Each structure stands twice: as structure tokens, then as C-alpha cells.
Coordinates of C-alpha atoms (C1' of nucleotides) in Angstrom, one line a residue:
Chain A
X1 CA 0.0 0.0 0.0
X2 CA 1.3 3.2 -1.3
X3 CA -1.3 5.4 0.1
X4 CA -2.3 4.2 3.6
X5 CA -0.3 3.1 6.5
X6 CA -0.7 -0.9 7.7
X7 CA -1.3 -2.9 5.0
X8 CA -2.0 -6.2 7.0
X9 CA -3.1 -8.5 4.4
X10 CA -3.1 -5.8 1.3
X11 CA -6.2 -4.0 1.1
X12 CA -7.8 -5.0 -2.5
X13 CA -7.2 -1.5 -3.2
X14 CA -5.7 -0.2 -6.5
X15 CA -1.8 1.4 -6.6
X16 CA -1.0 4.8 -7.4
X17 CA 0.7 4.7 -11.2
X18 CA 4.6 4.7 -10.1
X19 CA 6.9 8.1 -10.6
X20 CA 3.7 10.5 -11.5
X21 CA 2.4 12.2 -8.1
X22 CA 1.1 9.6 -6.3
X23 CA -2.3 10.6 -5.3
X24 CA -2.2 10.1 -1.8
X25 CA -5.5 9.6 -0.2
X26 CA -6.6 7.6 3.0
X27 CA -8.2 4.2 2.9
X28 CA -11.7 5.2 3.7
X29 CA -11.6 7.6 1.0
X30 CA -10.7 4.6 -1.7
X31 CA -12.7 2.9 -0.2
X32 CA -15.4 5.5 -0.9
X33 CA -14.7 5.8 -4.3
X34 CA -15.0 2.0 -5.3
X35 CA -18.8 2.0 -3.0
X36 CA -19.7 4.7 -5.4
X37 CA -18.6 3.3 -8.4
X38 CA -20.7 0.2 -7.6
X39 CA -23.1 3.0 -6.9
X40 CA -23.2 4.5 -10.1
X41 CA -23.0 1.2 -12.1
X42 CA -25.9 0.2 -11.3
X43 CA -24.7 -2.8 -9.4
X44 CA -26.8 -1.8 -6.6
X45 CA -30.3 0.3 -7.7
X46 CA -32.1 3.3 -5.5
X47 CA -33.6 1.7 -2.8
X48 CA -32.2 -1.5 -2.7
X49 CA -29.7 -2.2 0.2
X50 CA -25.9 -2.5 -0.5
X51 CA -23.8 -5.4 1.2
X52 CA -23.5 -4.8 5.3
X53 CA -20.7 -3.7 6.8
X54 CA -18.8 -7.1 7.5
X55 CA -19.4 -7.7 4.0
X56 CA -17.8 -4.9 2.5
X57 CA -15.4 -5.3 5.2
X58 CA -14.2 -8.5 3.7
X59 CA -14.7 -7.8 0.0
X60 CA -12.4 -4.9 0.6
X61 CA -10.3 -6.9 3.0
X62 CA -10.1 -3.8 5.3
X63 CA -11.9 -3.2 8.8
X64 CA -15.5 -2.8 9.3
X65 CA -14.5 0.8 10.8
X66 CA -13.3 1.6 7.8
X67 CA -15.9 0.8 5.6
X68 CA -18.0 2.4 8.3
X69 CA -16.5 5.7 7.7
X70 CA -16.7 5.9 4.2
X71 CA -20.1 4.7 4.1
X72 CA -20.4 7.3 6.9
X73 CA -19.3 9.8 3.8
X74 CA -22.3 8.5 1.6
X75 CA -24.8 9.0 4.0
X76 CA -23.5 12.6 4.7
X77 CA -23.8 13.1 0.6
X78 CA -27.1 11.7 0.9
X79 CA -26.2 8.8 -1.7
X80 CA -27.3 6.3 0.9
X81 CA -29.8 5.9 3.4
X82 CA -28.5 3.8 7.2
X83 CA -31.6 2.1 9.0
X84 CA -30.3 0.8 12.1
X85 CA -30.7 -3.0 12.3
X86 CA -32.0 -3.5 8.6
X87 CA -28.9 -2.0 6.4
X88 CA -27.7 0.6 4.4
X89 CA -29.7 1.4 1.3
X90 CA -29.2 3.3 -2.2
X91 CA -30.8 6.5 -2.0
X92 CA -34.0 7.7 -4.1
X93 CA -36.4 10.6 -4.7
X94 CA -39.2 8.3 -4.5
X95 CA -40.0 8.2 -0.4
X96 CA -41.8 10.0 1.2
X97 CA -39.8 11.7 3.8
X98 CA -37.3 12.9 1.6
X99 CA -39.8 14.0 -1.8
X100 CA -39.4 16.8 -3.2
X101 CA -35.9 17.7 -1.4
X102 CA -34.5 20.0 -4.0
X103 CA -37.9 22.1 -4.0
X104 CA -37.3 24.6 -1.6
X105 CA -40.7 26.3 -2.1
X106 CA -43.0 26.4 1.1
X107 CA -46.4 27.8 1.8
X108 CA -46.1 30.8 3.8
X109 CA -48.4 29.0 6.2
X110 CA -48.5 25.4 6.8
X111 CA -45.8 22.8 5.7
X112 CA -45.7 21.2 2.6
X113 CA -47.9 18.5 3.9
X114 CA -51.1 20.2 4.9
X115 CA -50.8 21.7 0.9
X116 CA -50.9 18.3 -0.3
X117 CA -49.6 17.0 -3.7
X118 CA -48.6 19.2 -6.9
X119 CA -51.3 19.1 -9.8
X120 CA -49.0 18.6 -12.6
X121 CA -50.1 20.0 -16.1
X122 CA -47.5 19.4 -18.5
X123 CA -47.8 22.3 -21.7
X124 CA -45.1 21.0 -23.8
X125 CA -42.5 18.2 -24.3
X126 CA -40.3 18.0 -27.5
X127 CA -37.2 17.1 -28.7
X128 CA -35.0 20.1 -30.1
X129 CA -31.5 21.2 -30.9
X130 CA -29.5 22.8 -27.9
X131 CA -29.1 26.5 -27.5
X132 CA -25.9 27.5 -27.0
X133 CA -26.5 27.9 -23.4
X134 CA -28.3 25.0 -22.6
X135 CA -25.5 23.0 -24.1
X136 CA -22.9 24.9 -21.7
X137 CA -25.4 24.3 -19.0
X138 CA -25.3 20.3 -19.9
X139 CA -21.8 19.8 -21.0
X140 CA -23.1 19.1 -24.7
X141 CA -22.3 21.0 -27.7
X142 CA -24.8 23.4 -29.5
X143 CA -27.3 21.5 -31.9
X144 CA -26.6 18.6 -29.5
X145 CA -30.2 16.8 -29.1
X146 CA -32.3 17.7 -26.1
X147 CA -35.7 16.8 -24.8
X148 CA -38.0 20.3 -23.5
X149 CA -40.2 20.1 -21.2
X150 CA -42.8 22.8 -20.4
X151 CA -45.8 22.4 -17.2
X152 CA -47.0 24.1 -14.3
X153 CA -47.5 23.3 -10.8
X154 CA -50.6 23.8 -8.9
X155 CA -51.2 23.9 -5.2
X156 CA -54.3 24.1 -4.0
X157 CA -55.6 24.9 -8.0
X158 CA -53.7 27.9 -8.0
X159 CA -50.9 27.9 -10.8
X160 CA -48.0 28.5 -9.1
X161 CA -44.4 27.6 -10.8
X162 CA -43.7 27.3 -14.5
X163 CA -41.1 25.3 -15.2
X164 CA -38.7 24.2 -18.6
X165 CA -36.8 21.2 -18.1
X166 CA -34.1 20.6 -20.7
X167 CA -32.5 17.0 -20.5
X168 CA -29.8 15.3 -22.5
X169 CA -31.5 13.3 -25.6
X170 CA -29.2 10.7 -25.4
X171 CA -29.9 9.6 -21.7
X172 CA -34.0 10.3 -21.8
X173 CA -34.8 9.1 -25.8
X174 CA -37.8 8.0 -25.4
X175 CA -39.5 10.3 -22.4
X176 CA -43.3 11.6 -23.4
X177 CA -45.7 13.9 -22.1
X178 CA -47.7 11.1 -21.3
X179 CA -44.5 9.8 -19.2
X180 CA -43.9 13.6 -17.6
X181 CA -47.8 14.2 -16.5
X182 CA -48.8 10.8 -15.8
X183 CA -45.8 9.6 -12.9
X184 CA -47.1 9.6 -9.9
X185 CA -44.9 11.3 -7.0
X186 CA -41.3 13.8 -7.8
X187 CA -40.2 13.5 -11.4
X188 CA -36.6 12.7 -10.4
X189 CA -38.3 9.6 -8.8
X190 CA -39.1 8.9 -12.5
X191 CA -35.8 10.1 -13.8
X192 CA -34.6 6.6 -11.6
X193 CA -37.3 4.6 -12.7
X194 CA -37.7 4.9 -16.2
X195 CA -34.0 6.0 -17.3
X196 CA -31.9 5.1 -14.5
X197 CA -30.5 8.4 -14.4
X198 CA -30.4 9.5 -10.5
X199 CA -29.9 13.3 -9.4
X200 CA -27.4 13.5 -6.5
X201 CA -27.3 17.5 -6.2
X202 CA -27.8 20.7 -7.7
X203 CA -27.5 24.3 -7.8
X204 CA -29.4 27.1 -8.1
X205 CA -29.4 30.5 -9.3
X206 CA -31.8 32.7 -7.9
X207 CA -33.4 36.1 -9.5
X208 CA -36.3 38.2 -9.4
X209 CA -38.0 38.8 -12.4
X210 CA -41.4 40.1 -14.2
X211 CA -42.7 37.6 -16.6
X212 CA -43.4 37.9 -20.2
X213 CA -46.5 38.4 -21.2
X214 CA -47.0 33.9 -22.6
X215 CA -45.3 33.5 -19.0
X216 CA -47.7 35.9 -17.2
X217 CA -50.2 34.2 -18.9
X218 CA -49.7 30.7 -18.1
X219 CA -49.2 31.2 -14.5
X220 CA -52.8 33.8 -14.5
X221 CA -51.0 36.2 -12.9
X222 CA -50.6 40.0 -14.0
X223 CA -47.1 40.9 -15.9
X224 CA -46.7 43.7 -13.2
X225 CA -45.9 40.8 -10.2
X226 CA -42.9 39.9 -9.2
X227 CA -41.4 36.1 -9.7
X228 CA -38.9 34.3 -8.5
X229 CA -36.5 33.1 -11.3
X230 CA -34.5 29.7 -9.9
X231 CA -32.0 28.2 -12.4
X232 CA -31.0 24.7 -11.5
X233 CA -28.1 22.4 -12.8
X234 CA -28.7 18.8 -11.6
X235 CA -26.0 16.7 -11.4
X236 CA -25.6 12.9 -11.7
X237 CA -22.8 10.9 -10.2
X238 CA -19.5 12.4 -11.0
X239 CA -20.4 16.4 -11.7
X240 CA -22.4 15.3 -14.5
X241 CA -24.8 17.8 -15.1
X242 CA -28.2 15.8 -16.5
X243 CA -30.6 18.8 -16.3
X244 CA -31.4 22.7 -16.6
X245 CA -34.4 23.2 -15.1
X246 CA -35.6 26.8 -15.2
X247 CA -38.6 28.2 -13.1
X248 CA -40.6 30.9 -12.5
X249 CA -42.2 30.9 -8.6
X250 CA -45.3 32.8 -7.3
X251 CA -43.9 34.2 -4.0
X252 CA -47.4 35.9 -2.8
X253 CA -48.4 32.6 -0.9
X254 CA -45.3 31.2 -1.0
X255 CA -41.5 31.4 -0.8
X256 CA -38.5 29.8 -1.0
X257 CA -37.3 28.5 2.2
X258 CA -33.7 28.1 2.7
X259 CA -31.7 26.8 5.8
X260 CA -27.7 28.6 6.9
X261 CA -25.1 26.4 8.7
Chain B
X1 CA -24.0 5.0 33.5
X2 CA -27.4 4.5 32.6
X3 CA -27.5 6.0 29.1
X4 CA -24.7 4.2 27.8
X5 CA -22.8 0.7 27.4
X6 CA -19.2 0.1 29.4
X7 CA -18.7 2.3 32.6
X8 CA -15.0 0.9 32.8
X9 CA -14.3 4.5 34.5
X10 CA -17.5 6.2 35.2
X11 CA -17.3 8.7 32.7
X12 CA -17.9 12.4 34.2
X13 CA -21.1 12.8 32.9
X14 CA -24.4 13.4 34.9
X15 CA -27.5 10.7 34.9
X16 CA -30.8 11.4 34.2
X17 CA -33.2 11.5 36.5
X18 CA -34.5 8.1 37.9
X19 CA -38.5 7.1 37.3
X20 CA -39.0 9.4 34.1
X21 CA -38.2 8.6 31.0
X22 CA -34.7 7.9 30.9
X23 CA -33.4 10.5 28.2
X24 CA -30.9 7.8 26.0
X25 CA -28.2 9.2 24.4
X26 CA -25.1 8.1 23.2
X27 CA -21.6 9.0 25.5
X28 CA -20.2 11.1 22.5
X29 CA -23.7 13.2 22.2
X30 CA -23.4 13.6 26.2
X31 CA -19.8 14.9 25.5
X32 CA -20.9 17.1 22.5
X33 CA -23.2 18.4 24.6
X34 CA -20.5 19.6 27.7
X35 CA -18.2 21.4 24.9
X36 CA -21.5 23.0 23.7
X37 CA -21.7 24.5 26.8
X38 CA -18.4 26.0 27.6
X39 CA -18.7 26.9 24.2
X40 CA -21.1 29.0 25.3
X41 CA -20.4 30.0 28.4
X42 CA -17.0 31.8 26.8
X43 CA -14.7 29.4 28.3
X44 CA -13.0 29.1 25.5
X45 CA -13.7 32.4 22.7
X46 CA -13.6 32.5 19.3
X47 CA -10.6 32.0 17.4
X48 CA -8.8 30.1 20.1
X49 CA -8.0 26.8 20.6
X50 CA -9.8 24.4 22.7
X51 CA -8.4 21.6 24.4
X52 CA -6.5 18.8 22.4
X53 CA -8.9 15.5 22.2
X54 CA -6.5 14.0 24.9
X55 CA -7.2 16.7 27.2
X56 CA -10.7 16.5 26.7
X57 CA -10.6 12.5 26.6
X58 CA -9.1 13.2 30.2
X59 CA -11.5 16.2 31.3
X60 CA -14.5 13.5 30.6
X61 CA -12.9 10.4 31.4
X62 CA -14.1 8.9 28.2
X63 CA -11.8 7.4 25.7
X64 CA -10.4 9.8 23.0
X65 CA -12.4 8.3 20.1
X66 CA -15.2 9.3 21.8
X67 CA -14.0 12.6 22.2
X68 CA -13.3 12.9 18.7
X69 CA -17.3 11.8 17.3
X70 CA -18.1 14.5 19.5
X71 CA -15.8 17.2 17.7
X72 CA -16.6 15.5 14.6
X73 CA -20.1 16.8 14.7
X74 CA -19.4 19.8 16.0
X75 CA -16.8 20.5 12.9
X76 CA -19.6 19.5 10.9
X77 CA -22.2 21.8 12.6
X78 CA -19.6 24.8 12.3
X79 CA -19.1 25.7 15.8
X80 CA -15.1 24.5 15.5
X81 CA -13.0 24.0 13.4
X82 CA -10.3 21.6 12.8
X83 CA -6.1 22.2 11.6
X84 CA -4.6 19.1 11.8
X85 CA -1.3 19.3 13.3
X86 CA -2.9 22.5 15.4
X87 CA -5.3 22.2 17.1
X88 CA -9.0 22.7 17.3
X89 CA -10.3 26.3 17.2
X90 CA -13.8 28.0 17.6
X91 CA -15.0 29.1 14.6
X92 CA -15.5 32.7 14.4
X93 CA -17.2 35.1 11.4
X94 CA -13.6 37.0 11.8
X95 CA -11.8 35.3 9.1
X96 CA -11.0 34.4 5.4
X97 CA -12.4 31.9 4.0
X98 CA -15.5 31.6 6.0
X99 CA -15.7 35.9 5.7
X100 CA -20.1 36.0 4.6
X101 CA -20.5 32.7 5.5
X102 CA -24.8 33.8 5.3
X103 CA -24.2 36.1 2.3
X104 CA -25.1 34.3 -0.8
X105 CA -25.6 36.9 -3.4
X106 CA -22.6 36.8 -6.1
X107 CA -21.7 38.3 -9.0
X108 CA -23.1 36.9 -12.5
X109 CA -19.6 36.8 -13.3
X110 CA -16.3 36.1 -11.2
X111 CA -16.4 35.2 -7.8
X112 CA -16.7 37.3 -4.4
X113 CA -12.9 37.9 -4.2
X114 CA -12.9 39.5 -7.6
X115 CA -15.3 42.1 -6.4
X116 CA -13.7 43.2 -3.5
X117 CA -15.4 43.9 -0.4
X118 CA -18.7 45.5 0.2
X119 CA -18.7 49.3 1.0
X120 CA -21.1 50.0 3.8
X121 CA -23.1 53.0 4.0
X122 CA -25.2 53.5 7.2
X123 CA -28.6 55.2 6.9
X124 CA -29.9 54.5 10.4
X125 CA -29.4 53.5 13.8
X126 CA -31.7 53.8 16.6
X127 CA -33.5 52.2 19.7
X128 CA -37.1 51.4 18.4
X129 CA -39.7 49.3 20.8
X130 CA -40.2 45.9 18.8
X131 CA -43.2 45.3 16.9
X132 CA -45.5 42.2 17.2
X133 CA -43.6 41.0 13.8
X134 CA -39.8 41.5 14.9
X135 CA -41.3 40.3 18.4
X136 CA -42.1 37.2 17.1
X137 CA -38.9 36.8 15.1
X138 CA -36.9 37.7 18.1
X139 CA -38.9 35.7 20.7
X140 CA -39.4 39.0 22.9
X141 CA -42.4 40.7 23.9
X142 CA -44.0 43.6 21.5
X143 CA -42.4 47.0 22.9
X144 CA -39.4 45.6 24.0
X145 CA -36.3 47.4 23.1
X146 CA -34.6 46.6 19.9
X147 CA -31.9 48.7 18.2
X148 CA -33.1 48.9 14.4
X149 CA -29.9 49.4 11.7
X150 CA -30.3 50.6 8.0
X151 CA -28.1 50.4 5.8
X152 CA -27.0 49.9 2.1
X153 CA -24.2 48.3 0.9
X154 CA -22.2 48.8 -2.6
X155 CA -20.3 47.3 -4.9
X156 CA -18.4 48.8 -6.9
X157 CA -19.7 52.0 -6.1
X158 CA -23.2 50.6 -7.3
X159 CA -25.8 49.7 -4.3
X160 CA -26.7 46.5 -4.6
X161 CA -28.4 45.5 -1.0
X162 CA -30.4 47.5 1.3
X163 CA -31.2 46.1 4.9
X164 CA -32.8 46.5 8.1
X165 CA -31.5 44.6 11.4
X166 CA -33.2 44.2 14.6
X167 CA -31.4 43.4 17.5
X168 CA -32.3 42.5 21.1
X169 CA -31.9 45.8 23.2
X170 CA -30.6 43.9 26.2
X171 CA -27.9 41.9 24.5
X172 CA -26.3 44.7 21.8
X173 CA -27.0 47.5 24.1
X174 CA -24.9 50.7 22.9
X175 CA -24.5 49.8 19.9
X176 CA -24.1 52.7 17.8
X177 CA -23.8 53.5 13.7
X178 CA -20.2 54.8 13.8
X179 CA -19.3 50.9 15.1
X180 CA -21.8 49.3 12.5
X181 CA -20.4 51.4 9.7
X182 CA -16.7 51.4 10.6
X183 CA -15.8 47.9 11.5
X184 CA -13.4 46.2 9.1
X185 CA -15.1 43.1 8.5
X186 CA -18.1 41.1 8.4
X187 CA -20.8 42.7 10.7
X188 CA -21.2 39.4 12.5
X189 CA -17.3 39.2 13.4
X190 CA -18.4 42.7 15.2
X191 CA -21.3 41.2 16.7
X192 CA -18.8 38.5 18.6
X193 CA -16.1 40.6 19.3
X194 CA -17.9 43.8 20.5
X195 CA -20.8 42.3 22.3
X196 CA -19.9 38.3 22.5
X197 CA -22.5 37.0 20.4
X198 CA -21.9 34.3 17.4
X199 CA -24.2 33.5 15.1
X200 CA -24.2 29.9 14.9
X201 CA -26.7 29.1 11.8
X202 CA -30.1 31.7 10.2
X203 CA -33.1 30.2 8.3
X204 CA -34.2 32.5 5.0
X205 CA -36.8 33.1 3.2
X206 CA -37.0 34.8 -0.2
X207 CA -39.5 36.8 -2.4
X208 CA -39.9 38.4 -5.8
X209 CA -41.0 41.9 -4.8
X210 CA -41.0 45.4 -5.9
X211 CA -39.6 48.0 -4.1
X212 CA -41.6 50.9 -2.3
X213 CA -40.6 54.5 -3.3
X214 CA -38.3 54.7 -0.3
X215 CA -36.2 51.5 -1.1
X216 CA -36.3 52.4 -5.1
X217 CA -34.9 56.0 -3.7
X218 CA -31.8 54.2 -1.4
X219 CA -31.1 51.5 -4.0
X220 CA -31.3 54.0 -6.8
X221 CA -33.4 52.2 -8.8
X222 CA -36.7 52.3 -11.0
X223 CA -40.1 50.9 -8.7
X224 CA -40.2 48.5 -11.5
X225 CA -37.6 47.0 -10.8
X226 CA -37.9 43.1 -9.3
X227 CA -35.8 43.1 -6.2
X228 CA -35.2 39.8 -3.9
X229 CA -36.7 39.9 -0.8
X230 CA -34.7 38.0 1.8
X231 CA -36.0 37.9 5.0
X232 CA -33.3 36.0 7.7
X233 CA -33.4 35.1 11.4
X234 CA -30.2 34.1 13.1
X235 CA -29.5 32.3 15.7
X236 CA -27.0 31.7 18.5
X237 CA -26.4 29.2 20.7
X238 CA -29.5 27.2 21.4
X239 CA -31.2 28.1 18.9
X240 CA -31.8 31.2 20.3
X241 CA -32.7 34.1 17.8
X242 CA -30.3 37.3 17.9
X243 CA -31.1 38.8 14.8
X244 CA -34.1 39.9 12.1
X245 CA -32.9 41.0 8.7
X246 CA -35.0 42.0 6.2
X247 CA -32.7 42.7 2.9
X248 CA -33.5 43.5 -0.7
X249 CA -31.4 42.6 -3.4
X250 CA -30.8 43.7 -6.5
X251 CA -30.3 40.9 -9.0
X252 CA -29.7 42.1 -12.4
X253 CA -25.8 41.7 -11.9
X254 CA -26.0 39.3 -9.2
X255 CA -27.7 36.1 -8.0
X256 CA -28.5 33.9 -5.1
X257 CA -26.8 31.4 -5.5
X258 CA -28.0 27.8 -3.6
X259 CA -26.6 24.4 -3.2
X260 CA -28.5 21.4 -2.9
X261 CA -27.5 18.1 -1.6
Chain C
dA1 C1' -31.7 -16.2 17.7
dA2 C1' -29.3 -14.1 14.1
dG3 C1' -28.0 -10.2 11.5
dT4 C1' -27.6 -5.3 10.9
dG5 C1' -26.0 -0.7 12.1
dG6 C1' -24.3 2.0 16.4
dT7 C1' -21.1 2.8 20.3
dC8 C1' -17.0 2.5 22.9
dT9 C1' -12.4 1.3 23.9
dA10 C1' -7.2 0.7 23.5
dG11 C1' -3.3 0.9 21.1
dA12 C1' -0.5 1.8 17.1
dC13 C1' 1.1 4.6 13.6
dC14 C1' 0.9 8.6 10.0
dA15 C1' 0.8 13.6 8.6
dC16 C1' 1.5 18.1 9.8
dA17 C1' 3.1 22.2 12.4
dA18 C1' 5.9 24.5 15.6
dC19 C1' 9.8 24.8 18.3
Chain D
dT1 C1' 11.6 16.5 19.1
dT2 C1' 7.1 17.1 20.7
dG3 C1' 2.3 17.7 20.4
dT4 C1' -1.7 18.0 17.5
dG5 C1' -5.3 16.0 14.6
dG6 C1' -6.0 11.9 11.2
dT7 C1' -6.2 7.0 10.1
dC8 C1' -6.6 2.1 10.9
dT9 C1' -7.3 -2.0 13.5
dA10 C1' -9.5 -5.5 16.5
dG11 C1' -12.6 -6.7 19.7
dA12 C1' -16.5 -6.1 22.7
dC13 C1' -21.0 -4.9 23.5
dC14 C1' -25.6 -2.3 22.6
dA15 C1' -30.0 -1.3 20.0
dC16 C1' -33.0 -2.4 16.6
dT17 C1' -35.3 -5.5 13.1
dT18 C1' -36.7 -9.8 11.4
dG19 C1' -37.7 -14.5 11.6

DNA sequence: AAGTGGTCTAGACCACAAC
DNA sequence: TTGTGGTCTAGACCACTTG
């Protein structure tokens, strides 16, 4: 072992190439990055359980405390899921208690329970040639194939985000309106399902705007109010970006909620 | 020890009341919880170093691993901060690369450091009793003192945020606006050396408004212009609210930006 | 009862910083 | 050289879930 200190009985863990600079990193970490990749291969899918610790342990022919603390990692990364006496499981959009966790729109009074579900109404859903800036957005080149998506979000009945969702052709051939409106529960749920393409984080980019008048009028609001504009770039395993998702928020009955540490 | 497994040297740490129910918690969370608290009590201020992890191992009479979960989450909560081959030191507003830690408004293009820092203009300072709103926020009673700040900050000569604070009378008593205005610095590195209080984490939540004639005035802008409304409570110790800020952003050449994991 | 994650310990050694 | 945090191990036992 290069890159760790004790090798007992030689870690099944991959050398550092010889003469270039040799990559130090701890065990856990490796370890870490060869749970992922099993991650991201598929070899274990959202909401299955991976191997237990012991298992791992011996696969990897290192402790259990240090598979613990790279698993440890996952579950800070929220790629995994620990439940105490049943295992450690792949994480997904699709339960309940963690839905919807990269919309940080709230009701200004209630939670996001007492609002109940989002009516979906899907406007649009095409396949076109990427814009120069969607392609930058997605790591694609311009005129790259790209499947649009254009709906709206009710709560309550009220119209209340307008969203274009631009995804890679290549990973979602195939997705139809039918597929975007119909799915029952958060679309990145059926992002897993249907493509196997899971979101692991995102960013956003936040403005206010006033909305043009086909925006204005597909929300019913006046062009005189205020929106929210919130830019998003999900990301895949390994800082691949697999969607721009732009969206225009109502923010008189609601706003976007967001927590400091 | 009730609440927890191996009492080889009957760790220094209290036991819960007999007959109730027997508040279980892990040794390390009982240990978090004693550095909390001279955390807070000032025993050890921010910037310094606390106690090595074998001096604290020592202090508790718990093994040094145990020590170390416990600083583990209180790196990850903020509160410390770790430098291997140092020590471990209480995080503080006061320096670099945590400097507007709560800020996220950046430039569309180039980072924070390419800007340069924020010129501060103060517009106001005075002792106002608290209305039911800031109250609320604030978790005092309506007419309690409060010492309200305005002020608008630039960059690049152009005024890009305009904010009111509300802080508790008792605890920032004396505050004045040559100290809000003057201090090198992020206002909350004032608020810990000046008056002893650290802002430990702030919940947000943001708007799409338009500004009255008053805000269009300071931020010398049109009243059709969409400005972000970004209303944050912070908190100390405890979660313990210290601060009300009501800000409006101007967002045509910068954004929120937001992570999401 | 068996299996899983969760806690705790003790001891060894590494990496880094300061003297 | 010393002291600090960082890594790794091995073993014991606890807490929770399932059969």
C-alpha cells in the first residue's frame, strides 16, 4: 500500500501509477470511491440495500471501521440511506420523507404536507436542438439533441411555478408527455425509474423577475408581479450535469425557504 | 452509566433522572453536549484553541475516540473547526475563507474575491420598541427594546443591498452607527467581538418583490424593478434568535446562489 | 436467535506544524 | 523532538429489526 499506512493483508485497493504524483488519499476515501462506483454502475439500484458492513469489510479486506466511515461519507452526501438494524440502502427521490428535497418552495403558512400534492399539467414536451447555453449548462455541444419540457405546478388549484426542463437526448430518448404528466410522486423519482439516471445534487441561481406576457399568462397572474427566477443544474454521479431546469415561482403565498449552517 | 454501554471508569457525565423517562443518548452526544456548553459559556472564545482531544478525553474520562465523534459533529455543525497538526479552534465570522459565510448573493460573473469587499453606508441606527412581527422573530415581547440598523451596501460603487436589522436591546445594548459602519469586516465578526454573540446558523426566506418609493430611492433604482426579498433570522447558541434582517437585493448583476445536496 | 448498524475502547502509527 | 489532529485495526457490547 502506497497510500495508507498498515497494510496487513493488502487491502484489494488499486496502486498509485509509479513516478507521477502519487495521489495520496486515506483508505476510507478509496474505499469510498469504489462503493460509489458500484453506486453508479448500477450494481446496486435506488432503494435496494448494499452489502453490510462485515461484507464490505471482507470484499475490501479492510476493517469494518473503515468501511464504516466511508459509508459514513455516503450518508453525509445523501447517496445512501443507514436504518439501524436492517442495512444501508441506495438512495432515491421516491419516499416520502425525503420528496421533493431540491424544491425549496414552502407555503407561507403550513408545511408542505397540509398543501398536499402538486397538480401537474405538463404544456409541452419536445425534442430540439440545444441552444448554446443549454449545451454549456449540460456539458453538450450546441445543436446537441435535447428533450424540453414545459408544465406548471398547482397547489391548492392555484398555478403556481412554470417550469422548462431541458434534458440530455441521449440519456431520456424515449420520455413523453404522457411519461412527464402521468408519474405519480417527484419527477426525479421517475428520472430513476424509467432512465436510471439518478440526481445527486444541484444548484441554483436565484433572480427576481417580471414575466413575459406567454409567461404571465400561463401562470394567470398579471405581468406587473414579481417572480422568483430559480435556475437549477442537476448533477448525476461524478459532476455530471443531466438537467437545466428553469422556473418561475409565485412568491405571494409562497416562498423559497432556505436553511444557513 | 445509565444512558450508555461500558462504565470501565465512570465517565464524568451526569444521569438522568430516575423514574422518568430515561433520556438515552449516546456518551459522545453527552460529550458534545458539555463542549457546547463551555462553548457557550466563553470558556473558550472565538478563534482560540480548545483543548487537544487527549485533554478533553481526560477532562470527561471517556476514551479519546469518543471525544473525537463528539468534535466530529461539532466541525460538521460549524461551531469549530479543525487544523490538523494545530489544534482545534472555535470558529469565528472573523476570518478568510468563511468571511459571509450567510451572504449568498454573487456576481453573475467572477467570484466574491474579484469584487472586492462590500462598502457600507449607514442610513440609520436607533433604539425602536419591537413590533409584534420583529417580536415574534426575536422571541421578545411587543415593545421591547430593539436597536433597528439601516443600511445599504455597494459594490463597486453601485448599491446592490439594502437592509434593516433588529437586534435585542438587552444583549447589543450601545450599539451605535459609527461601530456598524466602521468595523473592518463582516458585521457578525463585530457582533462576537464587541458584544460576545456568534451566530451559529439563520433560516431565509425569499421573495420576488418590488420596491416601495423609499427602497427604489436608497437602491437607486426604477419601482419596476424586481428586487429579492430576503428575510433572515439568526441564531446563537441554542437556537436562540439574535437577529431579524429583512434585505432586498438587487439581482440584475447578481444572483442567489444555492446548493443542494 | 441471528443479523444489521451504532457505540466504545485501547493501542499503534501517520501527517502536519511548531519549536 | 514534541504535540496535534487523522487513520486504521481488533474486539466487545448495545440497540434495533426480522424471523
Amino acid at each position: 500500500m502506497a497510500t495508507s499506512p498498515h497494510s496487513q493483508a493488502d487491502p484489494a485497493v488499486a496502486e498509485p501509477a509509479a513516478g507521477a504524483t502519487p495521489a495520496f488519499s486515506p483508505l476510507y476515501q478509496q474505499i469510498k470511491e469504489l462503493i460509489l462506483q458500484s453506486l453508479q454502475s448500477g450494481e446496486w439500484k435506488p432503494g435496494e440495500a448494499i452489502p453490510s458492513e462485515m461484507d464490505l469489510a471482507a470484499r475490501f479486506r479492510v476493517s469494518q471501521g473503515t468501511v464504516r466511515k466511508a459509508i459514513d461519507e455516503l450518508a453525509a452526501d445523501n447517496l445512501v440511506i443507514r436504518r439501524q438494524g436492517k442495512g444501508t440502502f441506495v438512495a432515491t427521490h421516491a419516499e416520502q420523507h425525503v420528496r421533493y428535497r431540491f424544491l425549496k418552495l414552502m407555503p407561507d403558512s403550513g408545511d408542505r404536507d397540509s398543501e398536499g400534492p402538486a397538480q401537474r399539467a405538463v404544456l409541452d414536451c419536445k425534442r430540439v436542438r440545444a441552444s448554446a447555453e443549454v449545451a454549456r449548462a449540460l456539458a453538450l455541444r450546441t445543436g446537441d439533441p435535447v428533450i424540453q419540457v414545459r408544465r406548471v405546478l398547482s397547489f391548492g388549484g392555484v398555478p403556481t411555478i412554470l417550469e422548462d426542463l431541458w434534458l440530455p437526448g441521449n440519456a431520456f430518448k424515449g420520455l413523453t408527455a404522457e411519461q412527464a404528466a402521468g408519474y405519480q410522486g417527484p419527477t426525479y423519482a421517475m428520472f430513476e425509474l424509467e432512465f436510471g439516471v439518478r440526481m445527486v445534487r444541484a444548484e441554483e441561481k436565484i433572480r427576481a423577475v417580471l414575466p413575459d406576457p406567454q409567461q404571465a399568462a400561463a401562470l394567470k397572474v398579471s405581468q406587473q408581479m414579481p417572480l422568483l427566477s430559480v435556475e437549477r443544474i442537476a448533477y448525476t454521479y461524478n459532476d455530471v450535469p443531466m438537467e437545466l431546469r428553469r422556473g418561475l415561482y409565485r412568491t405571494d403565498t409562497h416562498h423559497y425557504r432556505n436553511d444557513l449552517n
